[in-house]
Coordinates of N, CA and C in Angstrom, one line a residue:
M32 N 22.7 -27.7 25.5 CA 22.2 -27.7 24.1 C 21.0 -26.8 24.4
Q33 N 20.4 -27.3 25.4 CA 19.2 -25.9 25.5 C 19.9 -24.5 25.8
S34 N 20.7 -24.6 26.2 CA 21.4 -22.9 26.1 C 21.8 -22.4 24.5
L35 N 22.1 -23.4 23.8 CA 22.3 -23.2 22.4 C 21.2 -22.3 21.7
H36 N 19.7 -23.4 21.7 CA 19.0 -22.5 21.0 C 18.2 -22.0 21.8
K37 N 17.9 -21.4 23.1 CA 17.6 -20.1 23.7 C 18.1 -18.9 22.9
H38 N 19.9 -18.9 22.8 CA 20.5 -18.0 22.2 C 20.3 -17.3 20.9
V39 N 19.6 -18.8 19.5 CA 19.2 -19.0 18.5 C 18.0 -18.2 18.6
K40 N 17.2 -18.9 19.2 CA 16.0 -18.4 19.6 C 16.1 -16.5 20.0
S41 N 16.1 -16.2 20.9 CA 16.6 -15.0 21.0 C 17.2 -14.2 19.8
L42 N 18.1 -14.4 18.8 CA 18.7 -14.2 18.5 C 17.5 -13.6 17.0
L43 N 16.9 -14.5 16.8 CA 16.0 -15.2 15.8 C 14.8 -13.8 16.3
Y44 N 14.7 -13.7 17.3 CA 13.6 -12.5 17.4 C 14.4 -11.1 17.1
F45 N 15.7 -11.0 17.9 CA 16.0 -9.5 17.8 C 16.2 -9.1 16.5
L46 N 16.2 -10.3 15.5 CA 16.7 -10.0 13.8 C 15.2 -9.2 13.4
T47 N 14.2 -10.3 14.0 CA 12.7 -10.0 13.4 C 12.4 -8.8 14.0
I48 N 13.1 -8.2 14.6 CA 12.2 -7.1 15.7 C 13.3 -6.0 14.9
M49 N 14.6 -6.0 14.6 CA 15.1 -5.3 13.5 C 14.5 -5.0 12.8
V50 N 15.1 -6.3 11.4 CA 14.1 -6.3 10.1 C 12.9 -5.9 10.3
G51 N 12.0 -5.7 11.1 CA 9.9 -4.9 11.4 C 10.7 -3.4 11.3
F52 N 11.3 -2.9 12.1 CA 11.6 -1.5 12.8 C 12.7 -0.9 10.9
S53 N 12.9 -1.9 10.4 CA 13.8 -1.3 8.9 C 12.7 -1.3 8.4
L54 N 12.0 -1.9 8.2 CA 11.1 -1.9 6.4 C 9.9 -1.3 7.4
L55 N 9.3 -0.5 8.7 CA 8.6 0.5 9.0 C 9.7 1.9 8.6
S56 N 10.9 2.2 9.2 CA 11.6 3.5 8.9 C 11.3 3.7 7.4
A57 N 11.7 2.5 6.4 CA 12.1 3.0 5.5 C 10.4 3.2 4.5
C58 N 8.9 3.1 5.0 CA 8.4 3.1 4.7 C 7.6 4.7 4.8
A59 N 7.9 5.1 6.5 CA 7.4 6.1 6.8 C 8.4 7.2 6.2
A60 N 9.8 7.0 5.9 CA 11.0 8.3 5.2 C 10.6 8.3 4.2
P61 N 9.7 10.1 3.5 CA 10.1 10.6 2.6 C 10.9 9.9 0.8
N62 N 11.3 10.1 0.3 CA 12.0 9.4 -0.3 C 12.5 10.9 -0.7
A63 N 13.6 11.6 -0.4 CA 14.2 13.0 -1.1 C 13.9 13.5 -2.3
Q64 N 14.2 12.8 -2.9 CA 14.8 12.5 -4.8 C 13.2 13.1 -4.7
Q65 N 12.5 12.1 -4.5 CA 10.8 12.5 -4.8 C 10.2 13.5 -4.4
A66 N 10.5 14.2 -3.6 CA 10.4 15.3 -2.4 C 10.7 16.5 -3.7
A67 N 12.2 16.5 -3.2 CA 12.7 17.5 -4.3 C 12.4 17.6 -5.8
E68 N 11.8 16.4 -6.7 CA 11.5 16.9 -8.0 C 9.9 17.3 -7.8
C69 N 9.2 17.0 -6.6 CA 7.0 17.8 -6.4 C 7.9 19.0 -5.9
S70 N 8.9 19.3 -5.4 CA 8.9 21.0 -4.7 C 9.5 21.0 -6.4
R71 N 10.1 21.2 -7.2 CA 10.8 21.4 -8.5 C 9.5 21.6 -9.6
M72 N 8.4 20.5 -9.8 CA 7.9 20.7 -10.5 C 6.5 21.1 -10.7
L73 N 6.7 21.6 -9.1 CA 5.2 22.9 -9.1 C 5.5 24.1 -8.8
S74 N 7.2 24.5 -8.4 CA 7.8 25.8 -8.5 C 7.7 26.5 -10.3
I75 N 7.8 25.0 -11.2 CA 7.8 25.6 -12.7 C 6.4 25.5 -13.3
A76 N 5.3 24.5 -12.3 CA 4.4 24.6 -13.1 C 3.8 26.1 -12.3
T77 N 3.6 26.4 -11.2 CA 3.3 27.7 -11.2 C 3.8 29.2 -11.4
H78 N 5.1 28.2 -11.8 CA 5.6 29.7 -12.4 C 4.9 30.0 -14.0
E79 N 5.0 29.0 -14.2 CA 4.1 29.0 -16.2 C 2.9 29.2 -16.3
L80 N 2.6 29.0 -15.0 CA 0.6 29.0 -15.0 C 0.4 30.7 -14.7
E81 N 1.9 31.6 -13.7 CA 1.1 32.9 -13.9 C 1.4 33.6 -15.0
A82 N 2.8 33.2 -15.3 CA 2.9 33.7 -16.9 C 2.3 33.6 -17.9
A83 N 1.2 32.5 -17.8 CA 0.7 32.2 -19.1 C -0.9 33.4 -18.8
K84 N -1.0 33.4 -17.3 CA -2.3 34.2 -17.0 C -1.4 35.6 -17.5
A85 N -0.1 36.1 -17.4 CA -0.3 37.4 -17.0 C 0.0 37.9 -18.8
R86 N 0.0 36.8 -19.6 CA 0.2 36.6 -21.2 C -1.7 37.1 -21.5
G87 N -2.7 37.0 -20.5 CA -3.9 37.1 -21.0 C -4.3 35.9 -21.4
F88 N -4.0 34.8 -20.8 CA -4.8 33.6 -21.3 C -5.5 33.2 -19.5
S89 N -6.2 33.4 -18.5 CA -6.8 33.5 -17.3 C -8.3 32.5 -17.8
S90 N -8.7 33.0 -18.7 CA -10.5 32.9 -18.6 C -9.9 31.2 -19.9
T91 N -9.5 30.5 -20.3 CA -9.3 29.5 -20.9 C -9.3 28.2 -19.8
V92 N -10.3 27.4 -20.3 CA -11.1 26.2 -19.5 C -9.6 25.2 -18.9
S93 N -8.6 25.5 -20.6 CA -7.0 24.3 -20.1 C -6.4 25.0 -18.6
L94 N -6.1 26.7 -18.2 CA -5.7 26.7 -17.5 C -6.5 27.1 -16.6
T95 N -8.1 26.6 -16.1 CA -8.5 25.8 -14.9 C -8.6 25.0 -14.5
K96 N -8.4 24.2 -15.2 CA -7.6 23.1 -15.1 C -6.5 23.1 -14.4
A97 N -5.5 23.4 -14.8 CA -3.7 23.6 -14.8 C -4.3 24.4 -12.9
T98 N -4.3 25.2 -13.0 CA -5.0 25.8 -11.3 C -5.2 24.8 -10.5
A99 N -6.7 23.8 -11.1 CA -6.9 23.0 -10.1 C -5.8 21.2 -9.8
L100 N -5.0 21.0 -11.1 CA -4.0 20.6 -10.8 C -3.3 20.4 -10.0
I101 N -2.8 21.7 -9.6 CA -1.4 22.9 -9.2 C -1.9 22.6 -7.6
S102 N -3.7 22.5 -8.1 CA -3.8 23.1 -5.8 C -3.9 21.9 -5.3
A103 N -3.9 20.9 -5.9 CA -4.1 19.6 -5.8 C -2.6 18.7 -5.5
A104 N -1.7 18.8 -6.5 CA 0.0 18.7 -6.5 C 0.1 19.1 -5.2
K105 N -0.6 20.4 -4.6 CA 0.3 20.8 -3.4 C -0.1 20.2 -2.0
I106 N -1.2 19.7 -1.8 CA -2.3 18.9 -1.1 C -1.2 17.4 -0.8
Q107 N -0.8 17.3 -2.0 CA -0.3 15.3 -2.2 C 1.1 16.0 -1.7
E108 N 1.6 16.9 -1.7 CA 3.2 17.4 -1.5 C 3.0 17.6 0.7
Q109 N 2.3 18.3 0.7 CA 1.7 18.6 2.0 C 1.6 17.1 3.0
F110 N 1.0 15.8 2.5 CA 0.9 14.0 3.2 C 1.6 13.6 2.2
N111 N 3.1 14.0 1.3 CA 4.5 13.5 1.8 C 4.0 12.4 -0.2
K112 N 2.7 12.5 -0.8 CA 2.5 11.7 -1.7 C 3.3 12.3 -3.0
Y113 N 4.7 12.0 -3.3 CA 5.0 13.1 -4.5 C 4.7 11.8 -5.2
P114 N 5.0 10.5 -5.7 CA 4.7 10.3 -7.2 C 3.2 11.2 -7.7
N115 N 2.3 10.9 -6.3 CA 1.2 11.8 -6.9 C 1.3 13.1 -7.4
C116 N 1.8 14.2 -7.0 CA 2.6 15.4 -6.8 C 2.6 15.4 -7.5
I117 N 4.1 14.8 -8.2 CA 5.1 15.0 -9.8 C 4.2 14.8 -10.5
D118 N 3.2 13.6 -10.5 CA 2.1 13.7 -11.7 C 0.9 14.7 -12.0
K119 N 0.7 15.4 -11.2 CA -0.4 16.5 -11.2 C 0.3 17.4 -11.7
A120 N 1.4 17.5 -11.6 CA 2.2 19.1 -12.0 C 2.2 18.6 -13.2
V121 N 3.3 17.6 -14.0 CA 3.2 17.2 -14.7 C 1.9 17.1 -15.9
R122 N 0.9 16.7 -15.7 CA -0.7 16.8 -16.1 C -0.8 18.9 -16.3
A123 N -0.5 19.5 -15.0 CA -1.1 20.8 -15.2 C 0.1 21.5 -16.4
R124 N 1.0 21.2 -16.4 CA 2.2 21.8 -16.9 C 1.7 21.6 -18.8
K125 N 1.1 20.4 -18.9 CA 0.8 20.0 -20.1 C -0.9 21.0 -20.5
F126 N -1.5 20.8 -19.9 CA -3.2 21.9 -19.5 C -2.4 23.6 -20.2
I127 N -1.3 23.9 -19.6 CA -1.1 25.3 -19.6 C -0.5 25.4 -21.0
R128 N 0.6 24.4 -21.7 CA 0.7 24.6 -23.2 C -0.6 24.6 -24.0
L129 N -1.7 23.4 -23.7 CA -2.7 23.6 -24.2 C -3.0 24.8 -24.5
A130 N -3.3 25.1 -23.2 CA -3.9 27.1 -23.0 C -3.3 27.7 -24.4
E131 N -2.2 27.8 -24.4 CA -0.9 28.9 -25.1 C -1.5 28.8 -26.5
Q132 N -1.3 26.8 -27.1 CA -2.0 26.9 -28.4 C -3.1 27.0 -28.7
E133 N -4.4 26.7 -27.9 CA -5.5 27.5 -28.6 C -5.4 28.9 -28.4
N134 N -5.1 29.3 -27.6 CA -4.6 31.3 -27.9 C -4.5 31.7 -28.5
K135 N -3.3 30.6 -29.3 CA -2.5 31.4 -30.7 C -2.9 31.0 -31.7
K136 N -4.0 29.9 -32.0 CA -4.9 29.2 -33.1 C -6.8 31.0 -33.0
H137 N -6.1 31.6 -32.2 CA -7.9 32.1 -32.1 C -6.8 34.0 -32.5

């Protein structure tokens, strides 16, 4: 009976260690889908920003905000903070569209 108790205790110890490592690796591994989305959104936002600047919108406050958000999103990407990166890239694109709308009014 004591031998069985030792085996159960060893098995529980082993399972606890394995679950711990699984959770740790899941937290440490970046989400590949979010990483790809972050990269894609940054690329689109950067392209749209450059196109807006080429059309002469670079002096607008909205584009200044978009530039700051894109820079911040790139930093978030480097630290694997993909949801924050995506959020900032999406917000940057909104400011770029706002700058284009403001320019059409003038």
